[in-house]
XYZ file of N, CA and C in Angstrom:
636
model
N 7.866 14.832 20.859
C 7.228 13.563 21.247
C 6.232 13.813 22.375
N 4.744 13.298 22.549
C 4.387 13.633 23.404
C 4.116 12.704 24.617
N 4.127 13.488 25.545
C 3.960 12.393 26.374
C 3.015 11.165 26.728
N 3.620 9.974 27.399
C 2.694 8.687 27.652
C 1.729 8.785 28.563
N 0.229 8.730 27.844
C -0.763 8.636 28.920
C -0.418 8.588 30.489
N -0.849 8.722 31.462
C -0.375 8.130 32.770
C -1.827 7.173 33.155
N -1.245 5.628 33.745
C -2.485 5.408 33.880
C -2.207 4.560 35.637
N -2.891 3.732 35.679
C -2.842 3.135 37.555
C -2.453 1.637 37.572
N -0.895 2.103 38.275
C -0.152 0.317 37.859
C -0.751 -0.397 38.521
N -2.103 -0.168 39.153
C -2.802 -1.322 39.535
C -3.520 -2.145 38.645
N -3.721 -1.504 37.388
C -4.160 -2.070 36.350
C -4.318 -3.118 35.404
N -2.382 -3.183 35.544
C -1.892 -4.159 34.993
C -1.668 -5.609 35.335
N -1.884 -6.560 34.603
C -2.017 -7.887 35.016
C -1.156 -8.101 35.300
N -1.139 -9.038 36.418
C -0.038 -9.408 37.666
C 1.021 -10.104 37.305
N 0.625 -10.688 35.744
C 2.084 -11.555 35.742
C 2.993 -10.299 35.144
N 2.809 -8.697 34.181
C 3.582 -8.094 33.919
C 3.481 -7.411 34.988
N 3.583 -6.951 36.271
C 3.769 -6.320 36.868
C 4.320 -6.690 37.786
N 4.714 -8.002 37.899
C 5.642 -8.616 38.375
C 7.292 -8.868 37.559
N 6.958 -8.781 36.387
C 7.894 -9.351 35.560
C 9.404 -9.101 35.263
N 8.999 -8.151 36.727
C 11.193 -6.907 36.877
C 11.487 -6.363 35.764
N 9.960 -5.625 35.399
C 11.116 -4.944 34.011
C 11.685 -3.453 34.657
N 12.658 -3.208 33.546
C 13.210 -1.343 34.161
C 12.363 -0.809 34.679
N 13.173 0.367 34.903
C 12.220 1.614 35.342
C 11.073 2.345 34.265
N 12.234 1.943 33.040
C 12.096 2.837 31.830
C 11.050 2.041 31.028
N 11.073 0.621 31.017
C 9.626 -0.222 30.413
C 8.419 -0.008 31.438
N 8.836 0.269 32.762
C 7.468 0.071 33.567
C 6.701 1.260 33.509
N 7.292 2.564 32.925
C 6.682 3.768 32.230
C 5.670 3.090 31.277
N 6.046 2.016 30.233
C 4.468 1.560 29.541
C 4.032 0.417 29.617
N 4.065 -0.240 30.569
C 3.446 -1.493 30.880
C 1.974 -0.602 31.383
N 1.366 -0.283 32.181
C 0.401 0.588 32.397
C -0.800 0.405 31.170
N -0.038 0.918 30.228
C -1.289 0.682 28.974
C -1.639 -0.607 28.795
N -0.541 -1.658 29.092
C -1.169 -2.940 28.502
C -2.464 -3.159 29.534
N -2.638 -3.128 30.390
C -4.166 -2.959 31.081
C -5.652 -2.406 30.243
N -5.182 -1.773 29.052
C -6.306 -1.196 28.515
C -6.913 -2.161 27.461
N -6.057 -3.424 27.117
C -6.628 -4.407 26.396
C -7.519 -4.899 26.440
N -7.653 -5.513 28.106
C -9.276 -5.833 29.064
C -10.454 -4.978 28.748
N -10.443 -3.790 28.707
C -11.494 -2.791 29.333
C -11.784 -2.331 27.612
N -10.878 -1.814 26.864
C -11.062 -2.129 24.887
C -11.602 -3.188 24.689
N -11.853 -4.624 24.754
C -12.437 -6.086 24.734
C -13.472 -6.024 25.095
N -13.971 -5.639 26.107
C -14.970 -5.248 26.734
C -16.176 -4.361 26.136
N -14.904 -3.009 25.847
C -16.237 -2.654 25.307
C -16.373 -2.635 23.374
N -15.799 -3.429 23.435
C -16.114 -3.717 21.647
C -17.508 -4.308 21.678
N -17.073 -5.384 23.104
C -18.260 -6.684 22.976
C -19.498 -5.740 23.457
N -19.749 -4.825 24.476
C -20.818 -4.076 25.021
C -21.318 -3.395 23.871
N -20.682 -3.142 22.892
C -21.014 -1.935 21.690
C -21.405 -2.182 20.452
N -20.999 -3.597 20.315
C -21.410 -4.132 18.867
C -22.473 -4.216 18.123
N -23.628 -4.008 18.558
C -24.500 -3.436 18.192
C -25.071 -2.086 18.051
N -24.117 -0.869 18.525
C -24.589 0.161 18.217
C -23.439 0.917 17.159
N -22.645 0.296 16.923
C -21.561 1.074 15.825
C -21.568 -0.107 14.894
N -21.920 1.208 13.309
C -21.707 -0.138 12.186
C -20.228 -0.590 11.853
N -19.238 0.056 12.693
C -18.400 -1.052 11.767
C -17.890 -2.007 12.866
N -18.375 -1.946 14.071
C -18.493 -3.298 14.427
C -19.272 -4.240 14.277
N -20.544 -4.092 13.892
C -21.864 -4.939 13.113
C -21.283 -5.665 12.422
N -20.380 -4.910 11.353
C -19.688 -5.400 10.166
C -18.648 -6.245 10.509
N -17.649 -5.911 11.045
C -16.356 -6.613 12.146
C -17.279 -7.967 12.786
N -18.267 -7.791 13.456
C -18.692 -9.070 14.058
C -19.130 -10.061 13.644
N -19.833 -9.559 11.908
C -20.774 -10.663 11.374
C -19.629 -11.932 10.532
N -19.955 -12.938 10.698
C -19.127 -13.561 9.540
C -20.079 -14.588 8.841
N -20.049 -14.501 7.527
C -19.401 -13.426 6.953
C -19.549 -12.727 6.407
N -18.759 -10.838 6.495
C -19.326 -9.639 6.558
C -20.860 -9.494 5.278
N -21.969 -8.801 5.966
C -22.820 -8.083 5.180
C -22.916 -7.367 4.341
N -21.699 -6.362 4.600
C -21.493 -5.234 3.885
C -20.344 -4.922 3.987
N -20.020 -3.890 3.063
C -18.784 -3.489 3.111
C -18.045 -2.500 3.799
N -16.974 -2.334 5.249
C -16.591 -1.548 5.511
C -16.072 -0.422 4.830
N -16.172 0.681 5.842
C -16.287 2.075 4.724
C -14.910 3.024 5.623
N -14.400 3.576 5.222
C -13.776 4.560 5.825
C -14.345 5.352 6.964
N -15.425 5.896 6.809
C -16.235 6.738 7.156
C -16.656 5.961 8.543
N -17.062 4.055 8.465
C -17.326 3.784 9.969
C -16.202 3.594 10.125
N -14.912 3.537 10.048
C -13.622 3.224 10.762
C -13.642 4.238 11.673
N -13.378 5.209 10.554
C -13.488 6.912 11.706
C -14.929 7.622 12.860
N -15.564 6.495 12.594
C -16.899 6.692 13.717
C -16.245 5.925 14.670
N -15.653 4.860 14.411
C -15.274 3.787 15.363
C -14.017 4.003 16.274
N -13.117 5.060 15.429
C -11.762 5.430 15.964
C -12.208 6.647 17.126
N -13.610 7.331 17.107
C -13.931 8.597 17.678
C -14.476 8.242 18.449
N -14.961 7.318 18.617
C -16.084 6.648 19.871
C -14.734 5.985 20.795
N -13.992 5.272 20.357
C -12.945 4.615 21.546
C -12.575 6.058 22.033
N -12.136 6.609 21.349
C -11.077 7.825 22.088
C -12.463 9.055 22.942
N -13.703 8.711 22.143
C -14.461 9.587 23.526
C -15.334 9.045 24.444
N -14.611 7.409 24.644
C -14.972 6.574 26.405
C -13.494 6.650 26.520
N -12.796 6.454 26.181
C -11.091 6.742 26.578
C -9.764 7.681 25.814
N -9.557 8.627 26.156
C -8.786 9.230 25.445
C -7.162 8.745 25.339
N -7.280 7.624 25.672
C -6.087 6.861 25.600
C -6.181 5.698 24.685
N -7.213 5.431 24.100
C -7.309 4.697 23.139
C -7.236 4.764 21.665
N -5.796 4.995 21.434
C -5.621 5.703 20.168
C -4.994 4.110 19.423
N -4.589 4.256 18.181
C -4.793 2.807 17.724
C -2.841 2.433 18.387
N -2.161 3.479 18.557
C -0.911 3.030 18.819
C -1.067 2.679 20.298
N -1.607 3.509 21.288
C -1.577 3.068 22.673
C -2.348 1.157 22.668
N -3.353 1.041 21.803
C -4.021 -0.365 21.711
C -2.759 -0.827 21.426
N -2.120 -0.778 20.168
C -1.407 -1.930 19.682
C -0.091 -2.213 20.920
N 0.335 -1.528 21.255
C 1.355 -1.315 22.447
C 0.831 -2.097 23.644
N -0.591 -1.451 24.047
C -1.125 -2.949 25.216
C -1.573 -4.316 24.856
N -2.065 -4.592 23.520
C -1.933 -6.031 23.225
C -0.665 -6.129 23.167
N 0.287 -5.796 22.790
C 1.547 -6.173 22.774
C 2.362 -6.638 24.111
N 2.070 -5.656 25.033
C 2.621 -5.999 26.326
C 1.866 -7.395 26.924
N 0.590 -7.913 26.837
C -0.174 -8.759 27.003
C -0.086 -10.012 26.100
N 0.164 -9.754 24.814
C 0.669 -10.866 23.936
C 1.345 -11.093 22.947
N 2.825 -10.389 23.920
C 4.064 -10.579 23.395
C 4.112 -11.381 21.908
N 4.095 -12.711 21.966
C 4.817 -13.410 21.062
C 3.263 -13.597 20.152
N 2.338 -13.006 19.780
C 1.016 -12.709 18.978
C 1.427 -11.433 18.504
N 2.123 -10.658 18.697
C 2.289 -8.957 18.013
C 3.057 -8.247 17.322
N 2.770 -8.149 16.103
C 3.697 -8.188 15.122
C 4.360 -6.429 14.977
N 5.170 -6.026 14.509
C 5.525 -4.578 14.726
C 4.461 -4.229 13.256
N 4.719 -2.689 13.730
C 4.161 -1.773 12.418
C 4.784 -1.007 11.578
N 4.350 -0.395 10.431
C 5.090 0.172 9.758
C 4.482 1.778 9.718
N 4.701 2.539 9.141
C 3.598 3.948 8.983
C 3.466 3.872 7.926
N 3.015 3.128 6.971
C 1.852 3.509 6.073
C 0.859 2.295 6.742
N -0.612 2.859 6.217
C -1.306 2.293 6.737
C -2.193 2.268 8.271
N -1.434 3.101 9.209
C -2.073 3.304 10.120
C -3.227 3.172 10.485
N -3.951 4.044 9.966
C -5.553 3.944 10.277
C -6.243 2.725 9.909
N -5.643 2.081 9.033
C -6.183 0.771 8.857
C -5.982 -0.336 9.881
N -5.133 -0.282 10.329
C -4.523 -1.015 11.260
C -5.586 -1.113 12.724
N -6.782 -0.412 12.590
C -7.956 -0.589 13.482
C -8.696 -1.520 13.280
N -9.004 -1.816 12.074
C -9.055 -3.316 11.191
C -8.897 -4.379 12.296
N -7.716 -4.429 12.279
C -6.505 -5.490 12.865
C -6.960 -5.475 14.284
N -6.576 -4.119 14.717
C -6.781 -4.395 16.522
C -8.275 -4.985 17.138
N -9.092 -4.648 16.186
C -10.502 -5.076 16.546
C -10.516 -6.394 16.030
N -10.171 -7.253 14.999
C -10.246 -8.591 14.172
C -9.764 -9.426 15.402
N -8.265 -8.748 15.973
C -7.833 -9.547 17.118
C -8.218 -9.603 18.402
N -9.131 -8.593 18.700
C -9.588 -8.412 19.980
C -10.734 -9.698 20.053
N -11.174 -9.578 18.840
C -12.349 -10.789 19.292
C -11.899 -11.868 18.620
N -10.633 -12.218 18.174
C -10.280 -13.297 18.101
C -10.619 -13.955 17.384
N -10.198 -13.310 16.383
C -11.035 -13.472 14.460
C -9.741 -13.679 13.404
N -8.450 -13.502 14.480
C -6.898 -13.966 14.212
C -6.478 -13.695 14.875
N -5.545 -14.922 14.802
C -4.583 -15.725 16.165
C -3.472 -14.919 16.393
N -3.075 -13.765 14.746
C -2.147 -12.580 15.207
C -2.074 -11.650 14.994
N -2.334 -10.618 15.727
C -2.378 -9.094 15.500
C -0.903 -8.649 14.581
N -1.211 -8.614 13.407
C -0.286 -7.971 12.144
C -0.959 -6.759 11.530
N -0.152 -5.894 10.988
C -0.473 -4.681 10.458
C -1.510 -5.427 9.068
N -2.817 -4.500 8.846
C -3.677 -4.728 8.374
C -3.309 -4.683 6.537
N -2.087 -3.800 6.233
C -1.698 -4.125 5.387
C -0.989 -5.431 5.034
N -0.541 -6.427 5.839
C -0.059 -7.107 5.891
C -0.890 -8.356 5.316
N -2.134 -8.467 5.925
C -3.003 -9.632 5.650
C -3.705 -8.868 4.516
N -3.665 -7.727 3.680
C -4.397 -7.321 2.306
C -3.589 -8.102 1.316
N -2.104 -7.908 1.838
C -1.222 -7.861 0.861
C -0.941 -9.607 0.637
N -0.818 -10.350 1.988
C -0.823 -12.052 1.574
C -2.534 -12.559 1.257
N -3.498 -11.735 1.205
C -5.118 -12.481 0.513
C -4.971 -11.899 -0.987
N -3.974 -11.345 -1.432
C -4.420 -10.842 -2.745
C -2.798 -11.907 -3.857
N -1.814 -12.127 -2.436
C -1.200 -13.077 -3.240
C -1.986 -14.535 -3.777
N -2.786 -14.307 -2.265
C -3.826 -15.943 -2.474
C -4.822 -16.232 -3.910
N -5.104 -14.620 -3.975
C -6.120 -14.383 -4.928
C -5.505 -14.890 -6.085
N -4.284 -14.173 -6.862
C -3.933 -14.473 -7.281
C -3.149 -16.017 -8.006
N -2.678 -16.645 -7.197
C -2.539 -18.078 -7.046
C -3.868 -18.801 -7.802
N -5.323 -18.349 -6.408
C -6.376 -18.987 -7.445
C -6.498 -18.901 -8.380
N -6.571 -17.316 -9.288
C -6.886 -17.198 -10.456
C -5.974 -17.757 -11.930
N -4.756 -18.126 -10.861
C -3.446 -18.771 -11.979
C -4.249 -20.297 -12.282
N -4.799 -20.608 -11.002
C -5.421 -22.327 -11.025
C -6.709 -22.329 -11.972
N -7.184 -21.152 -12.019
C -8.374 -21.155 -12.223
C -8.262 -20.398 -13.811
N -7.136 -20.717 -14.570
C -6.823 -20.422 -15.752
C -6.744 -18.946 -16.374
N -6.449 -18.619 -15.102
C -7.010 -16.688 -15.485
C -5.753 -16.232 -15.830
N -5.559 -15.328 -16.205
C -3.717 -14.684 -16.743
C -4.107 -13.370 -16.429
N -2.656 -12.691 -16.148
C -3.259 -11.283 -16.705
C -1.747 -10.788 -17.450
N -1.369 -9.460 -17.908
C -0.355 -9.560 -18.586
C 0.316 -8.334 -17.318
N 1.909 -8.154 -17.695
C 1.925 -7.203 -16.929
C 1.855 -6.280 -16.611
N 0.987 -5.169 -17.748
C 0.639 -3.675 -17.375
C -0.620 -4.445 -16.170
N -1.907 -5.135 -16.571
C -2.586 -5.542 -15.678
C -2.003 -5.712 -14.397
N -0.979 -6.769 -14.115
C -0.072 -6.862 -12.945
C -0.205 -5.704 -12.080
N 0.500 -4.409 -12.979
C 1.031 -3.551 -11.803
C -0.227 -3.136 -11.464
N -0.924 -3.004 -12.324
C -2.227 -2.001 -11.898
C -3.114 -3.136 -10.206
N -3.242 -4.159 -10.990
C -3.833 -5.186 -9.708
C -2.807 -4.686 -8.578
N -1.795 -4.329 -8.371
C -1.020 -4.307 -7.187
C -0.983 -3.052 -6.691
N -1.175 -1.838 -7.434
C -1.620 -0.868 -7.015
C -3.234 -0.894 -6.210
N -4.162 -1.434 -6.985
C -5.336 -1.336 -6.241
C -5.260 -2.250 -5.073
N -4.511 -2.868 -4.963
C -3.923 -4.141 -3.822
C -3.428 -2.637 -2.499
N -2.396 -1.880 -3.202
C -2.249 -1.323 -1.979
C -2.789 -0.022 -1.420
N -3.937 0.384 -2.362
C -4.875 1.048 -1.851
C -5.941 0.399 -1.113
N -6.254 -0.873 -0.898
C -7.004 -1.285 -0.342
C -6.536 -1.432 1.177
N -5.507 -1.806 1.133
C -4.225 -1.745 2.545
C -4.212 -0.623 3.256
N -4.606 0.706 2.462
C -4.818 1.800 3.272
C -6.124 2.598 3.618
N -6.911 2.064 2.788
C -8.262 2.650 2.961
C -8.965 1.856 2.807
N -9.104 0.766 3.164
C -10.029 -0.301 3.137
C -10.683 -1.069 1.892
N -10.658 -0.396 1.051
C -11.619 -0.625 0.079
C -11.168 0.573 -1.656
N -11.619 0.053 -2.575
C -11.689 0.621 -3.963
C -12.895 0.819 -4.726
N -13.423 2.098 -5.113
C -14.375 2.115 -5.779
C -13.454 3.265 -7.099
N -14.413 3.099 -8.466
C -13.965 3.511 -9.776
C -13.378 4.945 -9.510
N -14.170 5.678 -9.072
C -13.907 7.202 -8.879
C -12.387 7.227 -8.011
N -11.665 6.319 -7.361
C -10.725 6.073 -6.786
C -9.242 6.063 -7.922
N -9.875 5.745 -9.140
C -8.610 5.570 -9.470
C -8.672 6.675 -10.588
N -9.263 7.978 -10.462
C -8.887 9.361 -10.684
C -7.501 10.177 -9.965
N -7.145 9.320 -8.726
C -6.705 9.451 -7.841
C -5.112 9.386 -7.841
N -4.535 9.976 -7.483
C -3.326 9.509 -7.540
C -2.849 8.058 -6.558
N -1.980 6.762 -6.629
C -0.956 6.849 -8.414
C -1.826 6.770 -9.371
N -3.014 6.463 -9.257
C -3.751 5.960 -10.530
C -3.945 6.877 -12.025
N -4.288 8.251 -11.097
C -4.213 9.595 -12.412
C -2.732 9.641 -12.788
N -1.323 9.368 -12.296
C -0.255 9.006 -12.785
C -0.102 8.058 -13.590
N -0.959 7.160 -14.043
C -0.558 6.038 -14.903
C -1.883 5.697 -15.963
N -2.433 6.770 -15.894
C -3.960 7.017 -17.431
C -5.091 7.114 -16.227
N -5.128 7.030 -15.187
C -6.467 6.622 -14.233
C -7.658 6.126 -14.726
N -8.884 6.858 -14.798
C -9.790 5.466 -14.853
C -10.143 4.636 -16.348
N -9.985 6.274 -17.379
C -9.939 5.492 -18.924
C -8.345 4.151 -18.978
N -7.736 4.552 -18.507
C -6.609 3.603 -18.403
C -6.785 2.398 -18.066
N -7.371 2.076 -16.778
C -8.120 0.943 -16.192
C -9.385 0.283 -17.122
N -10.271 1.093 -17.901
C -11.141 0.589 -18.452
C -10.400 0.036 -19.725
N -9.212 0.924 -20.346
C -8.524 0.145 -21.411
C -8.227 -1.218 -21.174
N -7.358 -1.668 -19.709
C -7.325 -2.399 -19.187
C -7.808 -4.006 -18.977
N -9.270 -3.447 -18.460
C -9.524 -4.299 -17.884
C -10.918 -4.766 -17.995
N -11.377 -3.194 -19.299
C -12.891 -3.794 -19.952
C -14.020 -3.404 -19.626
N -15.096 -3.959 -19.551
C -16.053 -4.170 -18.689
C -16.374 -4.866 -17.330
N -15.209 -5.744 -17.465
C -15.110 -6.247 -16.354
C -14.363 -5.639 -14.709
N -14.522 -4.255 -15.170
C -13.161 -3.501 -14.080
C -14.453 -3.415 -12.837
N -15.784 -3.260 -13.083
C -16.557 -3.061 -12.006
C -16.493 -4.495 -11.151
N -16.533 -5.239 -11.881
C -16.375 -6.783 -10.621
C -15.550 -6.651 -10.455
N -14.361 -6.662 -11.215
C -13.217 -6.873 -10.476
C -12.672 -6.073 -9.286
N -13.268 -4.725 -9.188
C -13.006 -3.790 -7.809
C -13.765 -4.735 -6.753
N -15.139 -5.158 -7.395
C -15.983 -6.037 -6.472
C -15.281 -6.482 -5.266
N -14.484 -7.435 -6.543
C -14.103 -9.047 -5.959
C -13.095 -9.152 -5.835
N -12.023 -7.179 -5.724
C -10.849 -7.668 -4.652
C -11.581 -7.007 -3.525
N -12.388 -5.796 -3.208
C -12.542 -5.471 -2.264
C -13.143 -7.044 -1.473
N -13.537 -7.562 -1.402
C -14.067 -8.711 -1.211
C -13.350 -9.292 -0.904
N -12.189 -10.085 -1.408
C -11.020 -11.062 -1.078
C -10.341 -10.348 -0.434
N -9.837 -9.203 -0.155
C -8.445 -8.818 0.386
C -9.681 -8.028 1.556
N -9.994 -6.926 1.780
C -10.617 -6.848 2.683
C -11.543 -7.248 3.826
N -11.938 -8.380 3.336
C -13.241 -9.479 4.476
C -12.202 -9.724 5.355
């Protein structure tokens, strides 16, 4: 395990640093101070990193990519090397306790998604980013029941697979489902058996619903 940043308990806002916790919590109260100064500079930066361009506009222009997540994850950690997405989620947490939902390990890196959506207050609760893929694609679904659409259930599983690749990498494009589980279950001729001609919108228009 490695060790916890060390940072300056002057940092921390006065109502947790008052708040009598142990010895052993006041080891990470410290980070929750880094919430301020992360907020800060999302808002100072948003114009020079695209996937905050993207994060800021509503609603989004384009489509987040993997590729700016990981520009975006390398730039926090080289103005702070303590800004890794677990030390963030840990100081919003200490700062807004009853707003912070726990995490799971899948999904991680996505979960930068989340800490930035909540930093500027784009939702009222910081939840693992798989979390809100996985209830917009129940939504999706719902509509498309209203909206007379069916699908059968080989379709099913497959929609729920690309449901939880989107949960981890943001997004689905065709060449994706060469991929494993997808090359486990026919991959992309499988999907086109599927789902037609219509499989290119439909990557569209979940990346679209479950990711925005």
């Amino acid at each position: 395990m490695q060790p916890i940043p060390s940072f300056d308990i002057t940092s921390v806002p006065g109502e947790l640093a008052e708040a009598g916790c142990t010895p052993h919590l006041r080891r990470y109260l410290p980070i929750s101070g880094e919430h301020r100064g992360s907020r800060d500079y999302l808002a100072q930066n948003k114009a020079k990193i695209d996937a905050l361009q993207i994060l800021y506009s509503r609603p989004f222009k384009q489509r987040l990519t993997e590729y700016m997540l990981k520009e975006l994850e390398k730039k926090l950690r080289d103005n702070h090397a303590a800004w890794t997405e677990d030390n963030l989620w840990n100081a919003f947490a200490s700062a807004n306790p009853g707003k912070v939902k726990g995490r799971s390990q899948a999904g991680r890196f996505a979960d930068l998604v989340a800490l930035v959506r909540f930093a500027l207050e784009q939702q009222p609760v910081l939840a693992p980013f798989a979390d809100s893929v996985h209830e917009r694609f129940n939504e999706w679904l719902t509509n498309k029941a209203k909206a007379g659409v069916t699908f059968t259930p080989d379709q099913l599983n497959w929609l729920r697979l690309i449901s939880d690749h989107i949960a981890t990498s943001l997004s689905i494009e065709p060449d994706d489902l060469e991929l494993a589980p997808f090359n486990q279950r026919g991959g992309l001729g499988k999907a086109h058996q599927l789902f037609g001609d219509q499989l290119p919108k439909l990557l569209d228009e979940l990346n679209e619903a479950l990711a925005a």
